[in-house]
N, CA, C and O of each residue as an XYZ file, in Angstrom:
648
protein
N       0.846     -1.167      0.000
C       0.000      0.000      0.000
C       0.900      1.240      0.000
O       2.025      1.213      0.498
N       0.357      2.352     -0.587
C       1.202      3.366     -0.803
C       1.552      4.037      0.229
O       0.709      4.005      1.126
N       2.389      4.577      0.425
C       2.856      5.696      2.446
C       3.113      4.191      3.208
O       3.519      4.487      4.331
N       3.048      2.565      3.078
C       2.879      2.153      4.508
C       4.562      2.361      4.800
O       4.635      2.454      6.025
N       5.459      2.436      4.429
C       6.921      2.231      4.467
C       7.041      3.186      5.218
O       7.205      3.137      6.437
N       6.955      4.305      4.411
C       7.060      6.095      5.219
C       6.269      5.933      6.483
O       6.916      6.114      7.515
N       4.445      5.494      6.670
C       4.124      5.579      7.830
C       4.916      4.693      8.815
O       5.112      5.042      9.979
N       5.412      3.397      8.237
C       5.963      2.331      9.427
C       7.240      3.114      9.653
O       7.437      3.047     10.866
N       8.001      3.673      9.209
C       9.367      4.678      9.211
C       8.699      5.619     10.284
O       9.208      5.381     11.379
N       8.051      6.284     10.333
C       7.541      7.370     11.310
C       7.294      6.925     12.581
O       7.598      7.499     13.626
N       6.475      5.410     12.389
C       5.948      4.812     13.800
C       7.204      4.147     14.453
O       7.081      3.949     15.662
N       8.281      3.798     13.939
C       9.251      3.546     14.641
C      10.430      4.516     15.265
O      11.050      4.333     16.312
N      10.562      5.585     14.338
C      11.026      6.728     14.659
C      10.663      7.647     16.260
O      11.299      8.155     17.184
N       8.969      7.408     15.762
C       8.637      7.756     17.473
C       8.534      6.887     18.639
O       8.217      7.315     19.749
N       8.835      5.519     18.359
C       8.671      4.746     19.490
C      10.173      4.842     20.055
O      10.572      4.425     21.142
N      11.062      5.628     18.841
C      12.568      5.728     19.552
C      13.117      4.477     19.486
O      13.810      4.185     20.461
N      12.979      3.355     18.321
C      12.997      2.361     17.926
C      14.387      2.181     17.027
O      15.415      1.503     17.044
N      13.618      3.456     16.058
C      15.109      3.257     14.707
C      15.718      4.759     14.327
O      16.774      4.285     14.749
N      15.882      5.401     14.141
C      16.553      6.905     14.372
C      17.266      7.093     12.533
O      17.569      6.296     11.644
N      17.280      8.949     12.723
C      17.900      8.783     11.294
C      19.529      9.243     11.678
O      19.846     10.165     12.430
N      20.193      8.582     11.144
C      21.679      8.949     11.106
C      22.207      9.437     10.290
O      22.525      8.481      9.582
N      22.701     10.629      9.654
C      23.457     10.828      8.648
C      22.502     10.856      7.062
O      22.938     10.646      5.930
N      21.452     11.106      7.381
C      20.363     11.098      6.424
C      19.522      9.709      6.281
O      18.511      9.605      5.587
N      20.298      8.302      7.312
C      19.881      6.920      6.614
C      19.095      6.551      8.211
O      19.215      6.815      9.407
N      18.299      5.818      7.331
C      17.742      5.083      9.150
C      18.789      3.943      9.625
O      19.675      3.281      9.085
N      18.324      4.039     10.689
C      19.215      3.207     11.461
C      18.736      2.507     12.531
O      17.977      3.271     13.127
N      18.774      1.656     12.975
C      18.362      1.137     14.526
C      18.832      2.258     15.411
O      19.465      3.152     14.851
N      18.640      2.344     16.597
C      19.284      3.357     17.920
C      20.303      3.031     18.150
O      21.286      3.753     18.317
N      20.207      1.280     18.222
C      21.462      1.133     19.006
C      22.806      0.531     17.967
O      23.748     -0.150     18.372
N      22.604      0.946     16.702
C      23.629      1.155     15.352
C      25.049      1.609     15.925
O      25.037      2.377     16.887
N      25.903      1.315     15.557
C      27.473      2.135     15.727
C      28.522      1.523     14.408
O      28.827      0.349     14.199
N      28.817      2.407     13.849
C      29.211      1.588     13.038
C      30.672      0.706     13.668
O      31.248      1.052     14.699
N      31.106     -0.505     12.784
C      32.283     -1.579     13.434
C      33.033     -0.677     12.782
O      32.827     -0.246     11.648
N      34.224     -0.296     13.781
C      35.332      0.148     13.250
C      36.416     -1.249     13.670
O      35.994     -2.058     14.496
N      37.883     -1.461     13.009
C      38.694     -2.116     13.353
C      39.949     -1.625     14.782
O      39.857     -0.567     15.405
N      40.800     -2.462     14.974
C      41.185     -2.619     16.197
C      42.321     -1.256     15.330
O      42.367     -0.143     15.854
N      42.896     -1.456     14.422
C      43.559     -0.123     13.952
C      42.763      1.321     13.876
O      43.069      2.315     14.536
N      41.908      1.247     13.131
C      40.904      2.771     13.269
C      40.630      2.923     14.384
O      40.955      4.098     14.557
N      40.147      2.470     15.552
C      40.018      2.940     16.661
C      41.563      3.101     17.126
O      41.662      4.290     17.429
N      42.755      2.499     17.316
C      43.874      3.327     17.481
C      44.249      4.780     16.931
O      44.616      5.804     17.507
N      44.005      4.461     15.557
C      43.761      5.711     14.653
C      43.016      6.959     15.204
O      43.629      8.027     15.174
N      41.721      6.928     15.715
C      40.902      7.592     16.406
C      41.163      8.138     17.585
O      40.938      9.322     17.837
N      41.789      7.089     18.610
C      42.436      7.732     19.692
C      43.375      8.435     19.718
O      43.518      9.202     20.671
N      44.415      8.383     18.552
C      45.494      8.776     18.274
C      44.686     10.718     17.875
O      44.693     11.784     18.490
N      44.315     10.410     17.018
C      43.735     12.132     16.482
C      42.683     12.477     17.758
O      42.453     13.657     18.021
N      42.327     11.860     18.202
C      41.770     12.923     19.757
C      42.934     13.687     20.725
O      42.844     14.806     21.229
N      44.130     12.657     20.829
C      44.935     13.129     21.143
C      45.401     14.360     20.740
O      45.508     15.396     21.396
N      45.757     14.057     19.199
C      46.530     15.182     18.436
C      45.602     16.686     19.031
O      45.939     17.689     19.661
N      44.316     16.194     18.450
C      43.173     17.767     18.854
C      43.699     18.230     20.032
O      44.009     19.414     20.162
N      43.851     17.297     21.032
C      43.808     18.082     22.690
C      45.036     18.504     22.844
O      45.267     19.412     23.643
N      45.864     18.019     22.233
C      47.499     18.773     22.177
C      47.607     20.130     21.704
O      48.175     21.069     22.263
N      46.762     20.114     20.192
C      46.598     21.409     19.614
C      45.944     21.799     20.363
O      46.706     21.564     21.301
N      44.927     22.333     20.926
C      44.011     23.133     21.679
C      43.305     23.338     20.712
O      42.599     22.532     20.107
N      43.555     25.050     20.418
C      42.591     25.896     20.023
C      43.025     26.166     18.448
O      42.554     26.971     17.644
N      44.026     25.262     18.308
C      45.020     25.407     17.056
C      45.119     24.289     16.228
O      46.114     23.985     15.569
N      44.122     23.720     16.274
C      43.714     22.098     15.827
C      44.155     22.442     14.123
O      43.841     23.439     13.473
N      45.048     21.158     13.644
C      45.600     21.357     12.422
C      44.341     21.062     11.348
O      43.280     20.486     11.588
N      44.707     21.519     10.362
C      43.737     21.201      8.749
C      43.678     19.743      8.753
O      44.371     18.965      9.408
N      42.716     19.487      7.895
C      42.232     18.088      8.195
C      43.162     17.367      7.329
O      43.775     16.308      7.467
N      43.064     18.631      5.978
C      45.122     17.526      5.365
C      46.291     17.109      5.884
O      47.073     16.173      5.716
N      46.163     18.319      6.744
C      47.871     18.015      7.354
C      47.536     16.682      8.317
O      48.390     15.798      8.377
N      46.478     16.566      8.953
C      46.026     15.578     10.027
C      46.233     13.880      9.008
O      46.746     12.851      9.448
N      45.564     14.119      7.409
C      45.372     12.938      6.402
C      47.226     12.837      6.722
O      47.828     11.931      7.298
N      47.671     13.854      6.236
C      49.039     13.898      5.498
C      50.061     13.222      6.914
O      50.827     12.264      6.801
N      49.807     14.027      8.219
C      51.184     13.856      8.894
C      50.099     12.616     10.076
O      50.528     12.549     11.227
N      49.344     12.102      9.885
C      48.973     10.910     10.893
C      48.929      9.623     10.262
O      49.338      8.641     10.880
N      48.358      9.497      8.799
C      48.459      8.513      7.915
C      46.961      8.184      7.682
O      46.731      7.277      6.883
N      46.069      8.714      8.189
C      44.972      8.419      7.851
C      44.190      8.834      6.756
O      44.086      9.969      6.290
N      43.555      7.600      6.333
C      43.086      7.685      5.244
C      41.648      8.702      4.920
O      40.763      8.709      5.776
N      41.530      9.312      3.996
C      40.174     10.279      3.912
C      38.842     10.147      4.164
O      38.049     10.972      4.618
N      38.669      8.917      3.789
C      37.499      7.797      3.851
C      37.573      7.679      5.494
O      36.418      7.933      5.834
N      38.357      7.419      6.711
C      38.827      6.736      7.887
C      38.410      8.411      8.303
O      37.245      8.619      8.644
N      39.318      9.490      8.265
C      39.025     10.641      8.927
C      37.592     11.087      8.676
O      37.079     11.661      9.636
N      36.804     10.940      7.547
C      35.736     11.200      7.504
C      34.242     10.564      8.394
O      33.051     10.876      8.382
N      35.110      9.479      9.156
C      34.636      8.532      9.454
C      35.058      8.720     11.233
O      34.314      8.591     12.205
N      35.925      8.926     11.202
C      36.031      9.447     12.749
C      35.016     10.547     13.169
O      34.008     10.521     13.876
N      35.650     11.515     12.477
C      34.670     13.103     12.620
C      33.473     13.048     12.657
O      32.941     13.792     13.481
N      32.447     12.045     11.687
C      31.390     11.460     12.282
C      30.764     11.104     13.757
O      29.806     11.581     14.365
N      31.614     10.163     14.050
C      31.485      9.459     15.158
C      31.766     10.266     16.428
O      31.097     10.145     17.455
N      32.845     11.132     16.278
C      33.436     12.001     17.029
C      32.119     13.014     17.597
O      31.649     12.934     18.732
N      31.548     14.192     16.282
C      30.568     14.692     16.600
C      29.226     14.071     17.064
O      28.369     14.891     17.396
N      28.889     12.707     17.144
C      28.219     12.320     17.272
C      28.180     11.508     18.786
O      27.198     10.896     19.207
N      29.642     11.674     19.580
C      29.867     11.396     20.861
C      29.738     13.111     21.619
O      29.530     13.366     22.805
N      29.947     14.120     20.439
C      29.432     15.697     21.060
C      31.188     15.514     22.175
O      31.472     15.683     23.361
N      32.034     15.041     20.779
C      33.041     15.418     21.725
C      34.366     15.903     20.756
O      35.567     15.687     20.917
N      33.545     16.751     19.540
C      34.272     17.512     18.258
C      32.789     18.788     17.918
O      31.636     18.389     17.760
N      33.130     20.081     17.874
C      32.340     20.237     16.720
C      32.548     20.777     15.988
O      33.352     21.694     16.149
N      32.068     20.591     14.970
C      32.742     21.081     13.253
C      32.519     22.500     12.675
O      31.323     22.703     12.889
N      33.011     23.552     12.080
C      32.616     24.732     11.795
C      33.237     24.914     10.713
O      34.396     25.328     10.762
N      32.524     24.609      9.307
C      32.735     24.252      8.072
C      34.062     23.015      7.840
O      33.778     21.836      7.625
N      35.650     23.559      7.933
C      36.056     22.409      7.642
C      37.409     22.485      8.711
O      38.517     21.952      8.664
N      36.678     23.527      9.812
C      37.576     23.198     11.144
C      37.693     22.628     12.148
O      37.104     23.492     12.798
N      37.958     21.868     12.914
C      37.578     20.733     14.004
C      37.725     21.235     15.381
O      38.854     21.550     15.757
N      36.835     21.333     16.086
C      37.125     21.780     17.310
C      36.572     21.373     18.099
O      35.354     21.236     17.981
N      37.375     20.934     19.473
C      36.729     20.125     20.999
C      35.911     20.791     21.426
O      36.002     22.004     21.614
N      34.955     20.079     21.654
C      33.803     20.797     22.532
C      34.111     21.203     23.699
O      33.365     21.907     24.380
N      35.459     20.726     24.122
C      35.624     21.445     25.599
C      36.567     22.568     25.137
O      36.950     23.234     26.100
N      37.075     22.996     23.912
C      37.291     24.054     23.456
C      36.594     25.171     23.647
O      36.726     26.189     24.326
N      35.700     24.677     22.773
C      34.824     25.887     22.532
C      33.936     26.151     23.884
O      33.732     27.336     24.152
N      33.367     25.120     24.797
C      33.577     25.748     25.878
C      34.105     26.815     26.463
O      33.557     27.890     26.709
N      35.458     26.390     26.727
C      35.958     27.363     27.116
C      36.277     28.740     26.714
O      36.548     29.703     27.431
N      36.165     28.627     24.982
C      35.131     29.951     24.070
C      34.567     30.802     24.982
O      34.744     31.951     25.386
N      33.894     29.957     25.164
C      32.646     30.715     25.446
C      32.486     31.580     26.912
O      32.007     32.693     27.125
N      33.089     30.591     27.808
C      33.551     31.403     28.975
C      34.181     32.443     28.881
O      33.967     33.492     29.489
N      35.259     32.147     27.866
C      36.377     33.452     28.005
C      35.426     34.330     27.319
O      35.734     35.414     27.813
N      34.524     34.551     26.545
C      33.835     35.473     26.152
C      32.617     36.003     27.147
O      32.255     37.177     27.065
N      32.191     35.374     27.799
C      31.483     36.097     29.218
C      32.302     36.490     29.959
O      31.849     37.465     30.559
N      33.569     36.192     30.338
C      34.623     36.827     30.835
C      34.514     38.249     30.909
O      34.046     39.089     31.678
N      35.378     38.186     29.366
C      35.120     39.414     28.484
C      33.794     40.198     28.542
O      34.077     41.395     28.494
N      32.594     40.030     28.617
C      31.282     40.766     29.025
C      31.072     41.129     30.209
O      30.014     41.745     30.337
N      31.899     40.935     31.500
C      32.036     41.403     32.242
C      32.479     42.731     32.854
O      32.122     43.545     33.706
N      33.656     42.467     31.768
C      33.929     43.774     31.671
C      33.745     44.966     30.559
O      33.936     46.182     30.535
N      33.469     44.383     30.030
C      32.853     45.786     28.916
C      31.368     45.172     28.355
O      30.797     44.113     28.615
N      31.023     46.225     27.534
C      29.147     45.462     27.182
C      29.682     44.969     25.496
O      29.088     44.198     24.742
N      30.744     45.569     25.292
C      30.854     45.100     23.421
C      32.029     44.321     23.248
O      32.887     44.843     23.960
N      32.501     43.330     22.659
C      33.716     42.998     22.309
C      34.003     42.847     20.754
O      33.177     42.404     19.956
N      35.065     43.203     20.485
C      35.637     43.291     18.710
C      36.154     41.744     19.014
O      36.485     41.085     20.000
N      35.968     41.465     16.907
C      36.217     40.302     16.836
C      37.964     39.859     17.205
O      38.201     38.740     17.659
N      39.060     40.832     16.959
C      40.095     40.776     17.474
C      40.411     40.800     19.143
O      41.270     40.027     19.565
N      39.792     41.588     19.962
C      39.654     41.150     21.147
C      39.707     39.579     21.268
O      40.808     39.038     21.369
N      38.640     38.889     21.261
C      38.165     37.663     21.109
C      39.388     36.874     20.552
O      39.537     35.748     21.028
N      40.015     37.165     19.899
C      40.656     36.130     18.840
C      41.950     36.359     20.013
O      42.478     35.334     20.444
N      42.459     37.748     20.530
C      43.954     37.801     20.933
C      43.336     36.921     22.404
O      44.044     35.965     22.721
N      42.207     37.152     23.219
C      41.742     36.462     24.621
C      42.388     34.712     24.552
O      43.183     33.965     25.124
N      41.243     34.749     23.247
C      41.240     32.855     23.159
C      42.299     31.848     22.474
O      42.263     30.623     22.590
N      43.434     32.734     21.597
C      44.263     32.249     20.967
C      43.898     31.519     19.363
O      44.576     30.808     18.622
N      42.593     32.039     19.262
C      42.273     31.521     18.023
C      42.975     32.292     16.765
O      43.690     33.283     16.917
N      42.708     31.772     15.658
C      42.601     32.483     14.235
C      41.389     33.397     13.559
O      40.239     33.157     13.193
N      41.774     33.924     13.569
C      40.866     35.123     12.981
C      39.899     34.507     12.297
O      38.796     34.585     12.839
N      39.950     33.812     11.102
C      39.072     32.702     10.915
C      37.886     31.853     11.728
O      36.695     31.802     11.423
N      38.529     31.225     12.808
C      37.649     30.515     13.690
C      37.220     31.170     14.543
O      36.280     30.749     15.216
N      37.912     32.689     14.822
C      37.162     32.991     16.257
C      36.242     33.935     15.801
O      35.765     34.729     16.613
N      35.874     33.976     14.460
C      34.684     34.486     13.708
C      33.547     33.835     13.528
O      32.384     34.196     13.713
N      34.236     32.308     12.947
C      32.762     31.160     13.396
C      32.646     30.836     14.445
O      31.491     30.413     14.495
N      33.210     30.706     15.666
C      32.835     30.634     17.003
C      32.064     31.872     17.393
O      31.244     31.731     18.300
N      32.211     33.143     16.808
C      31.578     34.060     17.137
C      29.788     34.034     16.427
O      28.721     34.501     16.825
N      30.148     33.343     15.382
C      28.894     33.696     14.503
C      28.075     32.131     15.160
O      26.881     31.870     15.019
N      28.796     31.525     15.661
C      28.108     30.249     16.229
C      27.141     30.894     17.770
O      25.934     30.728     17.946
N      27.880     31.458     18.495
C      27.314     32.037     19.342
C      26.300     32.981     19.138
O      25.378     33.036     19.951
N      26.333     33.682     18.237
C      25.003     34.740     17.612
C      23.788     33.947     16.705
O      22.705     34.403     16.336
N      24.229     32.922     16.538
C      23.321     31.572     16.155
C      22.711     30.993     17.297
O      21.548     30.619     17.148
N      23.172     30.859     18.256
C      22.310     30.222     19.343
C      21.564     31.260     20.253
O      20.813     31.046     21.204
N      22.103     32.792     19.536
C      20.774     33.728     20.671
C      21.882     34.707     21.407
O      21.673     35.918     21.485
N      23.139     34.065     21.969
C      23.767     34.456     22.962
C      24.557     36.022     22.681
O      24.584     36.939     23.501
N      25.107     36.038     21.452
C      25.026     37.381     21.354
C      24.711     37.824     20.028
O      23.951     37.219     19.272
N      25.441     39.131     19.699
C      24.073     39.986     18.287
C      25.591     40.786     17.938
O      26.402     41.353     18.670
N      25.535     40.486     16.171
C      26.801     41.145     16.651
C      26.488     42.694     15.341
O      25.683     42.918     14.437
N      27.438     43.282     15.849
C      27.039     44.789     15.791
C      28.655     45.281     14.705
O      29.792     45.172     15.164
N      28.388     45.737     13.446
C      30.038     46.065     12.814
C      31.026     44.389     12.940
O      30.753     43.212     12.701
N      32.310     45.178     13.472
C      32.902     43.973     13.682
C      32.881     43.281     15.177
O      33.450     42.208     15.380
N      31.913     44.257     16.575
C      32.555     43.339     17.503
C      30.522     42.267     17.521
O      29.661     41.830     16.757
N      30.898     42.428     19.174
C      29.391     41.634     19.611
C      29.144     42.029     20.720
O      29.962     42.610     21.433
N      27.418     41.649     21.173
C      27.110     42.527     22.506
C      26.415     41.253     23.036
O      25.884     40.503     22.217
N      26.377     40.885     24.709
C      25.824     39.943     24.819
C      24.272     39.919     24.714
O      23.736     40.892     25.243
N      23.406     38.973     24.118
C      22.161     39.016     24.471
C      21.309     38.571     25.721
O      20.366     39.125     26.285
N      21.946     37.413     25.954
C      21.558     36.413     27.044
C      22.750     35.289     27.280
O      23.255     34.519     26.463
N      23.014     35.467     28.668
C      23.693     34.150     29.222
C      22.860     33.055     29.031
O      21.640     32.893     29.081
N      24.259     32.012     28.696
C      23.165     30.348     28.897
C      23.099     30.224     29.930
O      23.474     30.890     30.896
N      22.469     29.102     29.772
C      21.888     28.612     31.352
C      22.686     28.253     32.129
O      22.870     28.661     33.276
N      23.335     27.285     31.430
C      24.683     26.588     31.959
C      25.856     26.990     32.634
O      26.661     26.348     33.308
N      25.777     28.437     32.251
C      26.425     29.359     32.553
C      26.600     30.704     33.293
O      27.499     31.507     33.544
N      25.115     30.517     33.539
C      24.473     31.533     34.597
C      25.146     31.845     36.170
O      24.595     32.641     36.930
């Protein structure tokens, strides 16, 4: 019958049964098998991230100077964001306990003044002018601030952070 696929797709979806992953359904409790090397591989580039900090290398130099394959890194970064312990900002990689700490140092910063320039921000956190623009524009995406020329003004503290 026509729709029953799509409706049985929906009714399992809400029983929290089968979930969509990556555009595909999936069971919940899906992961994909990685091997006893890719998961070395994997641990190995979490490492690398937390070494870099806030200075996390290009994802070539990561292919180029770790040995991993494109297909394999594409495949971590997946999994990675999907443990909410990477997040991605076009094709830069950054720890969520990074950007955390983003974010603090930028209420920091609102403490003491009501506006901050995007260079402020960038010399505070040690970022690149680059990223501490999408970290900035990530934060004016979730509400938290509004940004005005080149700096930003806060709108609302998170909660989390209150």
């Amino acid at each position: 019958q026509a729709g029953s696929f799509r409706k049985l797709c929906e009714i399992l979806i809400e029983g929290r049964q089968i979930t969509v992953k990556h555009g595909h359904l999936a069971l919940k409790s899906y992961s994909p098998k990685i091997s006893a090397r890719q998961m070395k591989q994997m641990d190995e580039l979490m490492n690398t991230l937390i070494q870099h900090g806030v200075s996390a290398p290009a994802q070539g130099n990561l292919i180029r100077d770790m040995g991993i394959a494109p297909t394999d890194l594409k495949l971590f970064l997946k999994l990675l964001s999907e443990e909410v312990k990477i997040r991605m900002f076009g094709k830069n990689i950054v720890l969520t306990d990074v950007l955390e700490h983003c974010r603090s140092k930028l209420l920091e910063m609102f403490e003491e003044k009501p506006e901050i320039e995007v260079r402020e921000f960038r010399d505070e956190t040690g970022l690149g002018r680059t990223l501490a623009v999408a970290l900035l524009e990530h934060f004016d995406n979730e509400g938290m601030t509004q940004r005005k020329d080149n700096s930003r003004t806060l709108i609302r503290k998170p909660i989390n952070n209150s």
